[in-house]
XYZ file of C-alpha atoms in Angstrom:
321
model
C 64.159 165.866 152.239
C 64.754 162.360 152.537
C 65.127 159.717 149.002
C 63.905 156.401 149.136
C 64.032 153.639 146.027
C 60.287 152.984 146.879
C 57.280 154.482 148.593
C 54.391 152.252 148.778
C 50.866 154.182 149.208
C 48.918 151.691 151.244
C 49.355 149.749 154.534
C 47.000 146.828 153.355
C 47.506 143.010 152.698
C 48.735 144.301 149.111
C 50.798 147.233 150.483
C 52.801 144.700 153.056
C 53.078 141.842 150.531
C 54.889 144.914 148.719
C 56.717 145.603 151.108
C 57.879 142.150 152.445
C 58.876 141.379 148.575
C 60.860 145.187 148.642
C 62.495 143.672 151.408
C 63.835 140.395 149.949
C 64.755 141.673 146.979
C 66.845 144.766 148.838
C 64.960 147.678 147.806
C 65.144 150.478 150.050
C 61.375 151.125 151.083
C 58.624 153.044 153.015
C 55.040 151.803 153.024
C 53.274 154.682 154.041
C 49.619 154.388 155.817
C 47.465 156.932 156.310
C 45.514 154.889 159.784
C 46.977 151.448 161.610
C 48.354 148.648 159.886
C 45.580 147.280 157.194
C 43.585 150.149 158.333
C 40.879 149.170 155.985
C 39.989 145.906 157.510
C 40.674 147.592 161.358
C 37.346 149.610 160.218
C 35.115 146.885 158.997
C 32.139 145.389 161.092
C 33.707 144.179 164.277
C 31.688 140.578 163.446
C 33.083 140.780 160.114
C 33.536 136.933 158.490
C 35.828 136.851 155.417
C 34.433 135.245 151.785
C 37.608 133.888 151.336
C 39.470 130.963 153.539
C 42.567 131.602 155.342
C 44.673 130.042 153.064
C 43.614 132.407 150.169
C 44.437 135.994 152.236
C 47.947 134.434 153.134
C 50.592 136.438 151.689
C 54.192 135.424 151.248
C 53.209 131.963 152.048
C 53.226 132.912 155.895
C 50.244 130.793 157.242
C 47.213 131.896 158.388
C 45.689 129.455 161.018
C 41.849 130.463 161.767
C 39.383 128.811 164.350
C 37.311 128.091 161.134
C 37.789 127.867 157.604
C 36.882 131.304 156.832
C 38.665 133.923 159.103
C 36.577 136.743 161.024
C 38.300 140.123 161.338
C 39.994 139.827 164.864
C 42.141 137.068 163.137
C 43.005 138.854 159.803
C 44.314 142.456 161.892
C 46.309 139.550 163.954
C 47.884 137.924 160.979
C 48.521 140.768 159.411
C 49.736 142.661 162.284
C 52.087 139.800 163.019
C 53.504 139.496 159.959
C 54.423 143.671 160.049
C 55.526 143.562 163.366
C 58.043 140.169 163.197
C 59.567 141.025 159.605
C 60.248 144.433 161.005
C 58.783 146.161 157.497
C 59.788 149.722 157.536
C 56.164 151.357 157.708
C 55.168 155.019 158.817
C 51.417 154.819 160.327
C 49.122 157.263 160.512
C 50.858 159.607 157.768
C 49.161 160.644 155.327
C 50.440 161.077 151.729
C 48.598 164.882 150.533
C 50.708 165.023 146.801
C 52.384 162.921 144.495
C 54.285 164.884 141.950
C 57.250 164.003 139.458
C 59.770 166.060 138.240
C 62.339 164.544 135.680
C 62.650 161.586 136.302
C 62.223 161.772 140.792
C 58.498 161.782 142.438
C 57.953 164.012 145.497
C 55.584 162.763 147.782
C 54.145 165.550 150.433
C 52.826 164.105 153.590
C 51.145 165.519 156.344
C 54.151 165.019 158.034
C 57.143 165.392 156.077
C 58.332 165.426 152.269
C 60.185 162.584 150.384
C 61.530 161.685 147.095
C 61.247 158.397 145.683
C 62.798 156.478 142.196
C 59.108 154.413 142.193
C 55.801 154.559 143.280
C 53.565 151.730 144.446
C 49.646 152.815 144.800
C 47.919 150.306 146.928
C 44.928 152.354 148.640
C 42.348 150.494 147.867
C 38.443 151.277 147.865
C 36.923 151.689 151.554
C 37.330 155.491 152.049
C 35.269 157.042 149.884
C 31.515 155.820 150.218
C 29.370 155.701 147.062
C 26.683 158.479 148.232
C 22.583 158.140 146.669
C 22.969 161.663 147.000
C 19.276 162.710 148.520
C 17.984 165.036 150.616
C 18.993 164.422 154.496
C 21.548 162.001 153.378
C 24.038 164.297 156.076
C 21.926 164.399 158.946
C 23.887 162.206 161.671
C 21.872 159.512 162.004
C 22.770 158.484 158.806
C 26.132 156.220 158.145
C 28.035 154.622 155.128
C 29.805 152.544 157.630
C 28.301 149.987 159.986
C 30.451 148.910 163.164
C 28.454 146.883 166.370
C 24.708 145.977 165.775
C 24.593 146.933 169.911
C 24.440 150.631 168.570
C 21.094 149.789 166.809
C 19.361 147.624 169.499
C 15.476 148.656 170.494
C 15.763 151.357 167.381
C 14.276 151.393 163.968
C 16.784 151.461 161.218
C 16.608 151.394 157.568
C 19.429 149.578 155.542
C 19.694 150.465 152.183
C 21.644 148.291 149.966
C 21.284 144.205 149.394
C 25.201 143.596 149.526
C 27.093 141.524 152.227
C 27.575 144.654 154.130
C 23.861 145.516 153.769
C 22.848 141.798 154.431
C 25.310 140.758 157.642
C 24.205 144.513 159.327
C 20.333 143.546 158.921
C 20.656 140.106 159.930
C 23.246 141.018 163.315
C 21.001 144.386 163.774
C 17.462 142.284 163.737
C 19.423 139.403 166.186
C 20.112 142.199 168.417
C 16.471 143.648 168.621
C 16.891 146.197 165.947
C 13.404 146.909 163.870
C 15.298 146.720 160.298
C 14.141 147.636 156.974
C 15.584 146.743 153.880
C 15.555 149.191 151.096
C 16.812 146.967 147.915
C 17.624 149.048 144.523
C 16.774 145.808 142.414
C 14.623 142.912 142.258
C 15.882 140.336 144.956
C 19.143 140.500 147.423
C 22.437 140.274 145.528
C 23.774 137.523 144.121
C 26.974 137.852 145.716
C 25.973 138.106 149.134
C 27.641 135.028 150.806
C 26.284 131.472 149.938
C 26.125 130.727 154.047
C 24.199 133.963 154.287
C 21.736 134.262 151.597
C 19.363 132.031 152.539
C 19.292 133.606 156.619
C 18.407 136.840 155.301
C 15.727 135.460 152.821
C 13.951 133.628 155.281
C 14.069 136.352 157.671
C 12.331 138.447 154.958
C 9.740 135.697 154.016
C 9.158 135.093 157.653
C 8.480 138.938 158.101
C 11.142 138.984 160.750
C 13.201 141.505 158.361
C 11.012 143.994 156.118
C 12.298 144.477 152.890
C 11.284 146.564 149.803
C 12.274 146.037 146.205
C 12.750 147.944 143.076
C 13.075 151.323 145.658
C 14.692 153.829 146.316
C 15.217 156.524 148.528
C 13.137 159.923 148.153
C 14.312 161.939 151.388
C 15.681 161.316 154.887
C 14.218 163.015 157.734
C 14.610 162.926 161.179
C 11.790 160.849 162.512
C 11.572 159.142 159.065
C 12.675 158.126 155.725
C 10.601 158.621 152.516
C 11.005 155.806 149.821
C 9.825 154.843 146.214
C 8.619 151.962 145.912
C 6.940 150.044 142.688
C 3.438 150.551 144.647
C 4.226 154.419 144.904
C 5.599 156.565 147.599
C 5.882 155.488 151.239
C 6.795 156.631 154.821
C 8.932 154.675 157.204
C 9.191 155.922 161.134
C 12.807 155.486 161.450
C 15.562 156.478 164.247
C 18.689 155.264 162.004
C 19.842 154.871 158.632
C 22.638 152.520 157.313
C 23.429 153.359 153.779
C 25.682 150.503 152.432
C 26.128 151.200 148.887
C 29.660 150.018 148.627
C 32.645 152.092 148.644
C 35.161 153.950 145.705
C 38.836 154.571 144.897
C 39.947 157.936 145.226
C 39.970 159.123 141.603
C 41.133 162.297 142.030
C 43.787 161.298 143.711
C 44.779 158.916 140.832
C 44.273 161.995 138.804
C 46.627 164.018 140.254
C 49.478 162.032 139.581
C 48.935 161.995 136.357
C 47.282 158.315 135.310
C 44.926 157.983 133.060
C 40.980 156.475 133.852
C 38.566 154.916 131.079
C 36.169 157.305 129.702
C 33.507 155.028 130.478
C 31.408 154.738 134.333
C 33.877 152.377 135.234
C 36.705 154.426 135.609
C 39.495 151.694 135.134
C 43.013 153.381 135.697
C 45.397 152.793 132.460
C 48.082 150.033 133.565
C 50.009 147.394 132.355
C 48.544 143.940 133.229
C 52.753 142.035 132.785
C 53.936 144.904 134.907
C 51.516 146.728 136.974
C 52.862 149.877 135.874
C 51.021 153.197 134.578
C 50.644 155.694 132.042
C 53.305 157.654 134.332
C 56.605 155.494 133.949
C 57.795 153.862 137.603
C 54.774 154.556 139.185
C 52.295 150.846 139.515
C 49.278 149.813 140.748
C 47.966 147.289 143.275
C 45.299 145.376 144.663
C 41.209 146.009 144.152
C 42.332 149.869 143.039
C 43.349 148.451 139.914
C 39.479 147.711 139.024
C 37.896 150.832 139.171
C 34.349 150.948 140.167
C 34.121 147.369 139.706
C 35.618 146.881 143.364
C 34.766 142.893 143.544
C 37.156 142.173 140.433
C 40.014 142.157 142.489
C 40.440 140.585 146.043
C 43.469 140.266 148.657
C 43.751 136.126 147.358
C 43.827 137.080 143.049
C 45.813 140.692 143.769
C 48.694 139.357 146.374
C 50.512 138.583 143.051
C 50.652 141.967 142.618
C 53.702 141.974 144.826
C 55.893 140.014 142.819
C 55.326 141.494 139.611
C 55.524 144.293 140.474
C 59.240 144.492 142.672
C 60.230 141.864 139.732
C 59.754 145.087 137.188
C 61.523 147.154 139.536
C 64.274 145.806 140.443
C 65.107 145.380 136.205
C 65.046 148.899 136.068
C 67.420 149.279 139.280
């Protein structure tokens, strides 16, 4: 069984800006991801463009030079890569961390490879695993996916998108460029208002234009496997359909926050029990970082306002030590 000062859960932006701080400040670490380095942002939409400008997802104050102002996902698993690869951070990929548990004062953390103990915890595992499900009938048939990779897939088929976010938007609009047949299935009254300013207006046109269909105020009845069955405000309706995308954002693992012990708001949104000066729990030594901090409110915390995380966090810890 081997001890280490510090495990951090999560090879992310937050997880390595953990880990380079861990490093400077000469804590003995482990990050420990579950997939490759930032394994979150390797699975995103190969086209992928970032909200945020380079600058703002820099960590440690290591650059980030992008052909344009705001980076596309090749250039973020560069950076990122780069800056894991030349600092040398002590990371164990594709492990996967099963149990957390503390006795006295010590935390044992059972992988899928091997057990450790640790003086301090670091949870940084973000939001992208778990998909939020609209939990219908046909929702597991396998044309149907909560994650949307390379509009090629989709060319010259019909597919339904459900969901008016930036994932929901940038797959219609790439899909429909690529000679996809795409229909928009939209809980509320218009596309979100957080889709991205440079984006919003393509898709609306597209829908005015009749280019992309789109239906409001609906919902989803039942999936089937020549069609999809929809509410809609003018009553119930059938769509031919060969595909469904069903981007209705993503979840921490709450369970898994649970298990260890740390507390979540009684309320829907689930906000884990944390101190803002420190980053640390209900359970003494173990912290939070990065977007899991805000629950189901996932777009409260980004990699440019949470990369302070890093510092607060190793500045608690290394008091204690």
């Amino acid at each position: 069984m081997k001890h280490i000062d510090l495990i951090i859960v999560g090879g992310g932006p937050i997880g390595i800006a953990c880990g380079l701080e861990a490093k400077k400040k000469g804590v003995n670490y482990i990050i420990i991801e579950k997939g490759p380095i930032v394994n979150s942002l390797f699975n995103y939409p190969i086209n992928m463009q970032f909200f945020s400008s380079s600058e703002k997802l820099e960590i440690d104050n290591i650059p980030f030079i992008s052909n344009e102002a705001k980076p596309k996902r090749n250039e973020a698993l560069e950076y990122y890569r780069r800056i894991v690869t030349t600092n040398d951070l002590n990371i164990n990929l594709f492990e996967k961390v099963n149990t957390i548990k503390k006795q006295n004062e010590i935390f044992e953390i059972e992988t899928d490879k091997q057990i450790y103990t640790a003086s301090f915890i670091i949870a940084a595992t973000g939001f992208y695993d778990i998909p939020n499900t609209i939990n219908v009938p046909g929702e597991n048939l396998p044309k149907v996916s909560h994650y949307y990779k390379d509009p090629h897939f989709y060319a010259k088929q019909k597919l339904a998108v459900i969901g008016a976010s930036n994932s929901a938007v940038d797959a219609a609009l790439e899909c429909y460029r690529k000679g996809t047949e795409v229909t928009m299935i939209v809980r509320g009254p218009e596309i979100g208002k957080r889709v991205k300013y440079w984006v919003r207006p393509d898709i609306l046109n597209r829908i005015e234009e009749g280019s992309i269909k789109a239906f409001y105020n609906a919902s989803v009845k039942e999936i089937q496997q020549d069609e999809i069955i929809i509410n809609t405000p003018e009553g119930e309706t059938s769509i031919s359909n060969d595909y469904v995308l069903a981007l209705t954002g993503y979840k921490p693992n709450f369970e898994f926050l649970q298990k260890i012990g740390i507390q979540l708001s009684d309320d829907q949104k689930l906000y884990p029990q944390y101190n803002e000066e420190t980053m640390e729990t209900n359970v003494e030594n173990l912290y939070l970082a990065g977007v899991i901090c805000g629950g189901m409110d996932t777009h409260i915390w980004f990699i440019e306002n949470s990369r302070i995380h890093a510092k607060t966090i190793l500045k608690s810890i290394t008091k204690k030590l």
